[in-house]
Short mmCIF file of C-alpha atoms and ligand atoms in Angstrom, two decimals:
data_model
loop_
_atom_site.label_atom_id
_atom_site.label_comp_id
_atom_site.label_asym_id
_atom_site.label_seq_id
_atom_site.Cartn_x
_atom_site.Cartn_y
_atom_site.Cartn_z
CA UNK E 125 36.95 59.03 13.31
CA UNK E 126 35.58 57.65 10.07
CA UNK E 127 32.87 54.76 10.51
CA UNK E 128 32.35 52.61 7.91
CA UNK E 129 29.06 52.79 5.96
CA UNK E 130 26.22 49.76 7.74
CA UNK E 131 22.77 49.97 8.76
CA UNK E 132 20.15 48.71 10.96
CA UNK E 133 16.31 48.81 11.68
CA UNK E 134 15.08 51.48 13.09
CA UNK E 135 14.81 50.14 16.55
CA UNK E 136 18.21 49.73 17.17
CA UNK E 137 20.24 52.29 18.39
CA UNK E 138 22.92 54.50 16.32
CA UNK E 139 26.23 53.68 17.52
CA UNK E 140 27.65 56.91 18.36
CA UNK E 141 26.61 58.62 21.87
CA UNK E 142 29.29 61.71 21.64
CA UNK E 143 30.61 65.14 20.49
CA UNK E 144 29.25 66.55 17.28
CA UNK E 145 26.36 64.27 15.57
CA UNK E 146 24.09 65.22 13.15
CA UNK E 147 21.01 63.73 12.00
CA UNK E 148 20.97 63.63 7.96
CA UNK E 149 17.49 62.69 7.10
CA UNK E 150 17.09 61.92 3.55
CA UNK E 151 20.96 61.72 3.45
CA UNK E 152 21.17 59.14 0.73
CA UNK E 153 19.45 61.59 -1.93
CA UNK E 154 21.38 63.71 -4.13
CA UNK E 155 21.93 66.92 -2.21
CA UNK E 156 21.83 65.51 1.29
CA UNK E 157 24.76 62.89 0.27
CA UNK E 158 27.00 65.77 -0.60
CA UNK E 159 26.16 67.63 3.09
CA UNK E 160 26.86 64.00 4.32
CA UNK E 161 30.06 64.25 2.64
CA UNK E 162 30.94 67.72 3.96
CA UNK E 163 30.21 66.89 7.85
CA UNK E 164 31.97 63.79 7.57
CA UNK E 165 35.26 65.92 5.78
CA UNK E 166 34.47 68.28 9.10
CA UNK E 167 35.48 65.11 11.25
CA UNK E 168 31.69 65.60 12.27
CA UNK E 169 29.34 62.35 13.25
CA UNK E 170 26.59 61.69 11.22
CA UNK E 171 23.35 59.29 10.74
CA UNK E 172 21.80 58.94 7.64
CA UNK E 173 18.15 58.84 7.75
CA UNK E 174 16.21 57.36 4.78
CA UNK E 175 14.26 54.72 3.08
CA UNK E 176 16.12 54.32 0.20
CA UNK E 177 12.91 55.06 -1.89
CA UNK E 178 15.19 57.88 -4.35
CA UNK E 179 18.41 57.35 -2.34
CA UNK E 180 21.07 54.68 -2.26
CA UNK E 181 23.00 52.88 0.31
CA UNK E 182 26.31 53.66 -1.14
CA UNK E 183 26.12 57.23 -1.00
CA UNK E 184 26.26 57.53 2.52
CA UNK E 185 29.65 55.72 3.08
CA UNK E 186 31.23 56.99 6.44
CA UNK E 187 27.81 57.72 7.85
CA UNK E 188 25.41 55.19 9.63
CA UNK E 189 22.88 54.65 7.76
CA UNK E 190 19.24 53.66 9.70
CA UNK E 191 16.24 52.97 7.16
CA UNK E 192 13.36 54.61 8.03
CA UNK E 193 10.08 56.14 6.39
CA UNK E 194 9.62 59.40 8.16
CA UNK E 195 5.66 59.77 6.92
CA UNK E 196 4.83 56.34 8.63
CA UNK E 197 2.48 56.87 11.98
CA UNK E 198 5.36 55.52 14.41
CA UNK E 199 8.58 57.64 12.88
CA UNK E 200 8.36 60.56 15.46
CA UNK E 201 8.51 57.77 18.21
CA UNK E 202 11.19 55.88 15.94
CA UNK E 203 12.93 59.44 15.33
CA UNK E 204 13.30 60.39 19.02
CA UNK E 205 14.83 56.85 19.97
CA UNK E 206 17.40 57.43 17.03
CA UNK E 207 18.05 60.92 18.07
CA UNK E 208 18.52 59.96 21.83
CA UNK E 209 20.68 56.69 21.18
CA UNK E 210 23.23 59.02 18.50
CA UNK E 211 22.92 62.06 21.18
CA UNK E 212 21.91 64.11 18.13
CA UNK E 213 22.59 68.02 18.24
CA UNK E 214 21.34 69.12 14.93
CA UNK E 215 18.77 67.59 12.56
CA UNK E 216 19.04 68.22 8.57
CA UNK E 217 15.71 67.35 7.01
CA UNK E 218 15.87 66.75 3.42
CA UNK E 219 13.42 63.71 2.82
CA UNK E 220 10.55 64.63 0.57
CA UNK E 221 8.74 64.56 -2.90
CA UNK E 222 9.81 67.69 -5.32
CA UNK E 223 8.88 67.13 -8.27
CA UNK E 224 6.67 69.77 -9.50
CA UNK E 225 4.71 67.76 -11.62
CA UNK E 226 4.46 64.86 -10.22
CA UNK E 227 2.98 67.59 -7.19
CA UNK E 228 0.14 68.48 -9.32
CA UNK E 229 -0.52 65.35 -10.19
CA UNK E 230 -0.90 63.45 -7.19
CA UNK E 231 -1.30 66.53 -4.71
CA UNK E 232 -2.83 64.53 -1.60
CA UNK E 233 0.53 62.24 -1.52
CA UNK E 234 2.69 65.55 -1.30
CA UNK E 235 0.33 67.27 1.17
CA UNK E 236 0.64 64.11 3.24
CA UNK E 237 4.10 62.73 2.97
CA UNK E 238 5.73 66.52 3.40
CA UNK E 239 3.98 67.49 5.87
CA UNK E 240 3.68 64.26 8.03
CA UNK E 241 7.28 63.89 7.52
CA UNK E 242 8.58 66.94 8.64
CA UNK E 243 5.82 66.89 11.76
CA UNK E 244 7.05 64.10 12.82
CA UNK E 245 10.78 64.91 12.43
CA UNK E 246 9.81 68.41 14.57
CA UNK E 247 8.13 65.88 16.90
CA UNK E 248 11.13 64.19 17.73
CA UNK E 249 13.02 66.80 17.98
CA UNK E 250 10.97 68.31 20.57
CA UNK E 251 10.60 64.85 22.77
CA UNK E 252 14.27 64.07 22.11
CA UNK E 253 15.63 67.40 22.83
CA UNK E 254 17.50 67.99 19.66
CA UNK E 255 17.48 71.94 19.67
CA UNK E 256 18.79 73.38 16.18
CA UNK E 257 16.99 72.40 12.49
CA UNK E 258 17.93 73.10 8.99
CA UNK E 259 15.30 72.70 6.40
CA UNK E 260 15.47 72.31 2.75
CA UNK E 261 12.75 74.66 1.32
CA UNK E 262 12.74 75.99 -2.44
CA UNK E 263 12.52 79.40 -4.55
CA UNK E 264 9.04 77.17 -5.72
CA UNK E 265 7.10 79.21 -2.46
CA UNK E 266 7.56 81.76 -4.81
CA UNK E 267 5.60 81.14 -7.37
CA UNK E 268 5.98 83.67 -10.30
CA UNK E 269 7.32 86.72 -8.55
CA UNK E 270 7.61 89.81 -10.88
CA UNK E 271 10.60 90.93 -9.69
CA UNK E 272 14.63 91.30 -10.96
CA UNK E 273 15.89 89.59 -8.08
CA UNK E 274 14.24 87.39 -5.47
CA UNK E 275 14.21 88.64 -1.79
CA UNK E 276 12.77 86.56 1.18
CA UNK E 277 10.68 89.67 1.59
CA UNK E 278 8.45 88.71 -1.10
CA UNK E 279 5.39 87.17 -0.09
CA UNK E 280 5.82 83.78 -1.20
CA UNK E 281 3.05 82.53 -3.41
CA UNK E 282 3.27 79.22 -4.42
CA UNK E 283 2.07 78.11 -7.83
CA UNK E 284 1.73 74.35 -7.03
CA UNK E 285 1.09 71.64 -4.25
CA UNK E 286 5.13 71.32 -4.19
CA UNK E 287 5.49 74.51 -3.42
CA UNK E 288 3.01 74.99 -1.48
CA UNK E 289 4.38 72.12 1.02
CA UNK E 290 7.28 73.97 1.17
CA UNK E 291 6.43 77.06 2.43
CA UNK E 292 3.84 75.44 4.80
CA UNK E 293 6.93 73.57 6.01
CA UNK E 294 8.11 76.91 6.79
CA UNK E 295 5.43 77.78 8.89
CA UNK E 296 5.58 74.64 10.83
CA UNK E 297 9.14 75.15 11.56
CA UNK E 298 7.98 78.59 13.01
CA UNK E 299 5.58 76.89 14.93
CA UNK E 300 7.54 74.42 16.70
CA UNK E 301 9.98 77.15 17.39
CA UNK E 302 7.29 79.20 19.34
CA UNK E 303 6.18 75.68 21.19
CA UNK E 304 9.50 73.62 21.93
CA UNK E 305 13.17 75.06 22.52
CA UNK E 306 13.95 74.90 18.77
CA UNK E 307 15.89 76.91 16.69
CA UNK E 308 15.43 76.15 12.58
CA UNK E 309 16.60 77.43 9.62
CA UNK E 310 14.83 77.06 5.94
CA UNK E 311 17.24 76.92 2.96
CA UNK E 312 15.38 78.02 0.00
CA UNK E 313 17.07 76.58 -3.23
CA UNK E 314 17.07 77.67 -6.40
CA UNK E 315 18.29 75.69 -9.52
CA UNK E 316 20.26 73.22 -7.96
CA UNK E 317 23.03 71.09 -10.28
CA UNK E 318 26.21 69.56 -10.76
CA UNK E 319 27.98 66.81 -8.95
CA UNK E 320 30.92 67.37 -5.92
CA UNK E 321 31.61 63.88 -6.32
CA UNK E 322 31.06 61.81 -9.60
CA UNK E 323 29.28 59.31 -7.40
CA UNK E 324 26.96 61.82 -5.64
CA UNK E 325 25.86 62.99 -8.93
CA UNK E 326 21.96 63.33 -9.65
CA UNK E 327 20.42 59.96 -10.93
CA UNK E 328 16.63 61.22 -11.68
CA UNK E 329 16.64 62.80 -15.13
CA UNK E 330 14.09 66.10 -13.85
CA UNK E 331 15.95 69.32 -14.21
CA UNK E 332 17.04 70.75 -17.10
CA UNK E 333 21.00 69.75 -17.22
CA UNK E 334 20.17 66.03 -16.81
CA UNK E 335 17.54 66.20 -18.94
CA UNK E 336 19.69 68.02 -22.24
CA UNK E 337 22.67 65.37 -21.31
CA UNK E 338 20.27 62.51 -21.29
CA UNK E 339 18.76 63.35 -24.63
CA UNK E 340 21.97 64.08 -26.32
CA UNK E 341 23.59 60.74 -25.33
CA UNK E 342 20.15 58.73 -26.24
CA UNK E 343 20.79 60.58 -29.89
CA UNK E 344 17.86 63.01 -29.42
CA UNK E 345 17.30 66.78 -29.92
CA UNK E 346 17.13 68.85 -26.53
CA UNK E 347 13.97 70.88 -25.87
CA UNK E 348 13.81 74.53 -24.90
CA UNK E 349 10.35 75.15 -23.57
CA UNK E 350 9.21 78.66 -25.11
CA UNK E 351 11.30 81.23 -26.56
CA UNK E 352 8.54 83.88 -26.57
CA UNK E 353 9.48 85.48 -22.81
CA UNK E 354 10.38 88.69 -22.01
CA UNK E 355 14.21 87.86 -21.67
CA UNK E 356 17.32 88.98 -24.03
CA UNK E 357 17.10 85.31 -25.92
CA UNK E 358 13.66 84.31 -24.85
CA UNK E 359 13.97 81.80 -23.32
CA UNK E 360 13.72 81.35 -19.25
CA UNK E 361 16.09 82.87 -16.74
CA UNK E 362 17.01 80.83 -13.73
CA UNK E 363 20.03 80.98 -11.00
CA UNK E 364 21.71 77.79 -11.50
CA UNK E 365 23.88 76.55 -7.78
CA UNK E 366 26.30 74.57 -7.65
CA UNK E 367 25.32 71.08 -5.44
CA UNK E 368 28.75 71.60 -3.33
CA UNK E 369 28.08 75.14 -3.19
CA UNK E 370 24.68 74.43 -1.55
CA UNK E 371 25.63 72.09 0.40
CA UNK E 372 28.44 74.45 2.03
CA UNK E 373 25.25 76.69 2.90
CA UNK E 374 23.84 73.93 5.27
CA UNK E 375 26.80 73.52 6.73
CA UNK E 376 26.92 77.73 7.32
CA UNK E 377 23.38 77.29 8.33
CA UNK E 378 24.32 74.73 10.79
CA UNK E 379 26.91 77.23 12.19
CA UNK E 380 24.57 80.18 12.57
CA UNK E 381 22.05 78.15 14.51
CA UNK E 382 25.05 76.64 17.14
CA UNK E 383 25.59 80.59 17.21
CA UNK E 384 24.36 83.55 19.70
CA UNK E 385 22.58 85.54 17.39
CA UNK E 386 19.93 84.42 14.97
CA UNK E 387 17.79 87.20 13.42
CA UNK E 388 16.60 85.39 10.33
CA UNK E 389 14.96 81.83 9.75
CA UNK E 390 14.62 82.00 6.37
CA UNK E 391 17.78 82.58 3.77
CA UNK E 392 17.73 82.16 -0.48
CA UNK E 393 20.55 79.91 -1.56
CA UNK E 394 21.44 80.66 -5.26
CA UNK E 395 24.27 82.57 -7.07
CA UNK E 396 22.82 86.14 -7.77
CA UNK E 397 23.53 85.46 -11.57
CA UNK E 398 20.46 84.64 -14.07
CA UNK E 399 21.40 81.63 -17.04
CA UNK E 400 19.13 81.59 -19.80
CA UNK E 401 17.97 78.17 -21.36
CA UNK E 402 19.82 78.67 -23.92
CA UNK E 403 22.59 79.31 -22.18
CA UNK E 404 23.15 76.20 -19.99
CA UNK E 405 22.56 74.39 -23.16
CA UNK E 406 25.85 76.65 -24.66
CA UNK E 407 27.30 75.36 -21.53
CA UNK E 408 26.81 72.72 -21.77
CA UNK E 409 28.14 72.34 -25.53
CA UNK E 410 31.42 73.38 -24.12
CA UNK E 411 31.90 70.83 -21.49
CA UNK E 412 30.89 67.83 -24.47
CA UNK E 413 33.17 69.88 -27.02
CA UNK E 414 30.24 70.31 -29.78
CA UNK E 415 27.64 72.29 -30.97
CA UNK E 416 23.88 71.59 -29.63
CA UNK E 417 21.38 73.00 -31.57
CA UNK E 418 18.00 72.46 -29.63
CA UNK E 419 14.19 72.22 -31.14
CA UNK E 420 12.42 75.17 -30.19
CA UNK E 421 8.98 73.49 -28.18
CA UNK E 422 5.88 75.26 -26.48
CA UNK E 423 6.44 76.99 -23.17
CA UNK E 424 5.52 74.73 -20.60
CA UNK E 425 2.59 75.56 -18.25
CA UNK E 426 3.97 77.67 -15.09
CA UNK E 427 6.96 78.36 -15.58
CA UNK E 428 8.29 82.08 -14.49
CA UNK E 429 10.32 83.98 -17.12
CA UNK E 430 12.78 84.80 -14.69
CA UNK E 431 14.00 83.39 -11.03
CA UNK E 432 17.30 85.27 -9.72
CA UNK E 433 18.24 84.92 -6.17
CA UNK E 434 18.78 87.62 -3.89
CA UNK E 435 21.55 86.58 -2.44
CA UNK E 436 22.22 89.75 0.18
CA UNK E 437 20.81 88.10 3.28
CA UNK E 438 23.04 84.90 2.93
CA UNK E 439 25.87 86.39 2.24
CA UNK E 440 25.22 89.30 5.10
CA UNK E 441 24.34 86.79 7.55
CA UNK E 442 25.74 83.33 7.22
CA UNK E 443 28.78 84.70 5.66
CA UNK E 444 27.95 82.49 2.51
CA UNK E 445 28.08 82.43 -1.35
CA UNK E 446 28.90 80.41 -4.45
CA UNK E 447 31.98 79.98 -5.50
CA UNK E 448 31.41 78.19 -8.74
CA UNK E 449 30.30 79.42 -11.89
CA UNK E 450 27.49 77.70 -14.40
CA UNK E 451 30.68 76.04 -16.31
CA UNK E 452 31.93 74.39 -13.40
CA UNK E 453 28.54 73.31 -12.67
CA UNK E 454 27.63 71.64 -15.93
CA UNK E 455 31.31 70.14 -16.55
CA UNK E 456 31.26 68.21 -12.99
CA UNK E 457 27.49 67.18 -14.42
CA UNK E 458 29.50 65.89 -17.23
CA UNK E 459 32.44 64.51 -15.45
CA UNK E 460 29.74 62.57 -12.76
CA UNK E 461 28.05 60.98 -16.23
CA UNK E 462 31.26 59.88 -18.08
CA UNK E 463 32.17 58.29 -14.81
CA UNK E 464 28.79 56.36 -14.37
CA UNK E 465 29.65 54.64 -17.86
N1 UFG G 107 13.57 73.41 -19.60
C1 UFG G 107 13.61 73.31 -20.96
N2 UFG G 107 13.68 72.07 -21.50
C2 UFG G 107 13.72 70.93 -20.76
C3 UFG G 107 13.69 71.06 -19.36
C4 UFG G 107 13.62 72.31 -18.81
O1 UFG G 107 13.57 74.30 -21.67
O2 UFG G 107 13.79 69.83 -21.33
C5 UFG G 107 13.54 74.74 -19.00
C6 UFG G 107 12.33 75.01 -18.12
O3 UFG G 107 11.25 75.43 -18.87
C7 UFG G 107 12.89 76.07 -17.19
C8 UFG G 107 14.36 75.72 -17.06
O4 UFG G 107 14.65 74.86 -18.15
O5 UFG G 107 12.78 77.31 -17.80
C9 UFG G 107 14.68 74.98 -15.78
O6 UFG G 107 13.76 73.93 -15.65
P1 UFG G 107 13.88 72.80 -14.52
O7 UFG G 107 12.74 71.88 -14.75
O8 UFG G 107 15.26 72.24 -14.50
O9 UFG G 107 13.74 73.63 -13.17
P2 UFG G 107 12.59 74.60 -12.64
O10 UFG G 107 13.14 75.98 -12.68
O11 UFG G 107 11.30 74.38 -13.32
O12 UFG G 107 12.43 74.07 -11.15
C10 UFG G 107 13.56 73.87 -10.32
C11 UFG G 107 13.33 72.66 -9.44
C12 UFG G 107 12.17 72.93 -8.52
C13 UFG G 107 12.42 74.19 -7.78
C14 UFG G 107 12.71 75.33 -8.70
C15 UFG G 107 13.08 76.53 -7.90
O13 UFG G 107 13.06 71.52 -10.22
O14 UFG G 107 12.04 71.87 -7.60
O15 UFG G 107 13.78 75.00 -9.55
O16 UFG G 107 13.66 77.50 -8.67
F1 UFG G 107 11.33 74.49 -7.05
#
């Protein structure tokens, strides 16, 4: 049964109080619209949680959608009431700041609104009995790891307050494990991209595909940021995912936790395969049909020469990997934009 998309204050209670619902919060934004999407193809229930701060209303069409700011003193309370009235099984907590910059910028409003967010979402969980938790975490609790490929081995050291959110999230998910009858799961993403639906497609022009198409249609030049690294081209290596792909991983991750066995909380999400700069921007000259020839610019402060995912564990254990390719990722990018116009 599809509902149609509506909302309500927070005090009200979610319509559905049966079978298979999941919690979405932060559902609205970019990657948790596309899990939205996937549940909701599952014939799965879902409520959107979110304040519509970076997400919109219309991207949550078939869910419920409840406004709410998860860092505000009363959300666990307001949480717990949600998660009771929908008879919630699962929780998927995407809502939070990650921008890098913006983290070391204003560090006290990411050290506050990501970590009093997810507290209270554990909170509720806890008081409303909601048992299994998938987090979204990030290859930035890395940091700059000297390594070929990334295993959640490494110790993760974070290079910024972003980062450094994430991986605390990580322990607080541990935490609440050891302290309630939770079971949780951290999704550590690498370069995420690309659009499953046009209209799911990533507004905020942050990331590097955005940011080349954005430049290109305003008539500008594309910057790479350093060609000096120790890489075939020079320029920096990351592990570009697919947004559908990833998605698909939380709903594998949401599978493994309804599951017997569990012996890892922590899993990489990310392709295995390293795309240089000037690669994706190749890439994305073939999905526009022309040449981009980008200004060469200084390398910008912290970035690692190379981020690959391990992607052994995932695959091992969740039974997961990506099925599309850095083309298919910056053509659907493409697609999503000509469709916006
Ligand atoms: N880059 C350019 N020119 C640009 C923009 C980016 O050369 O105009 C380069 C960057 O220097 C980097 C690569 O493109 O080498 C990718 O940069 P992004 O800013 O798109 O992504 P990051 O790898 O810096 O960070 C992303 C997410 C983080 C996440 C991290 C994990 O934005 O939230 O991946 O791998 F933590």
């Amino acid at each position: 049964m599809r509902m149609m998309a509506g909302s309500r204050s927070a005090c009200e209670p979610a319509r559905y109080a049966d079978a298979m619902t999941t919690l979405v919060i932060g559902g609205a934004g970019y990657i948790g619209s596309h899990v939205v999407r996937l549940l909701l193809e599952k014939g799965e229930r879902v409520v959107v949680i979110d304040d519509l701060s970076t997400g919109f209303r219309e991207r949550t069409t078939g869910a419920e959608l409840v406004e709410l700011d998860v860092t505000r003193p009363d959300a666990a309370e307001k949480l717990a009431f949600q998660m009771k009235a929908s008879g919630a099984n699962a929780v998927i907590h995407f809502a939070a700041h990650k921008q890098v910059g913006e983290s070391v910028a204003k560090p006290e409003m990411y050290w506050h609104d990501n970590v009093a967010g997810l507290a209270h979402v554990l909170e509720a969980c806890a008081t409303a009995g909601v048992r299994d938790v998938v987090f979204s975490s990030s290859a930035a609790v890395y940091g700059m790891p000297d390594v070929d490929l990334v295993t959640e081995d490494l110790t993760p050291q974070p290079i910024n307050p972003y980062g450094a959110t994430k991986y605390v999230g990580e322990w607080m998910l541990a935490d609440a494990e050891r302290a309630h009858d939770l079971r949780t799961v951290a999704l550590r993403y690498f370069n995420v991209a690309g659009a499953g639906w046009p209209e799911l497609a990533d507004t905020l022009v942050m990331n590097l595909v955005p940011i080349v198409l954005d430049a290109l249609e305003q008539g500008k030049t594309p910057i790479v940021f350093g060609n000096d690294y120790n890489t075939p081209d020079g320029t920096c290596i990351r592990d570009y995912v697919h947004v559908l792909d990833l998605a698909d991983a939380h709903i594998a991750a949401l599978e493994y936790l309804r599951g017997e066995e569990r012996p890892h909380r922590v899993f990489n999400v990310g392709t295995g395969t390293g795309s240089s700069v000037l690669e994706v921007i190749e890439a994305i000259g073939r999905a526009l049909g022309q040449e981009i020839t980008p200004t060469i610019g200084e390398r910008r402060p912290g970035d690692p020469a190379r981020l690959i995912c391990s992607t052994d564990r995932i695959r091992e254990t969740l039974g997961w990997s990506s099925t599309k390719t850095l083309d298919d990722i910056v053509r659907s990018a493409v697609e999503a934009r000509r469709a916006a116009q």
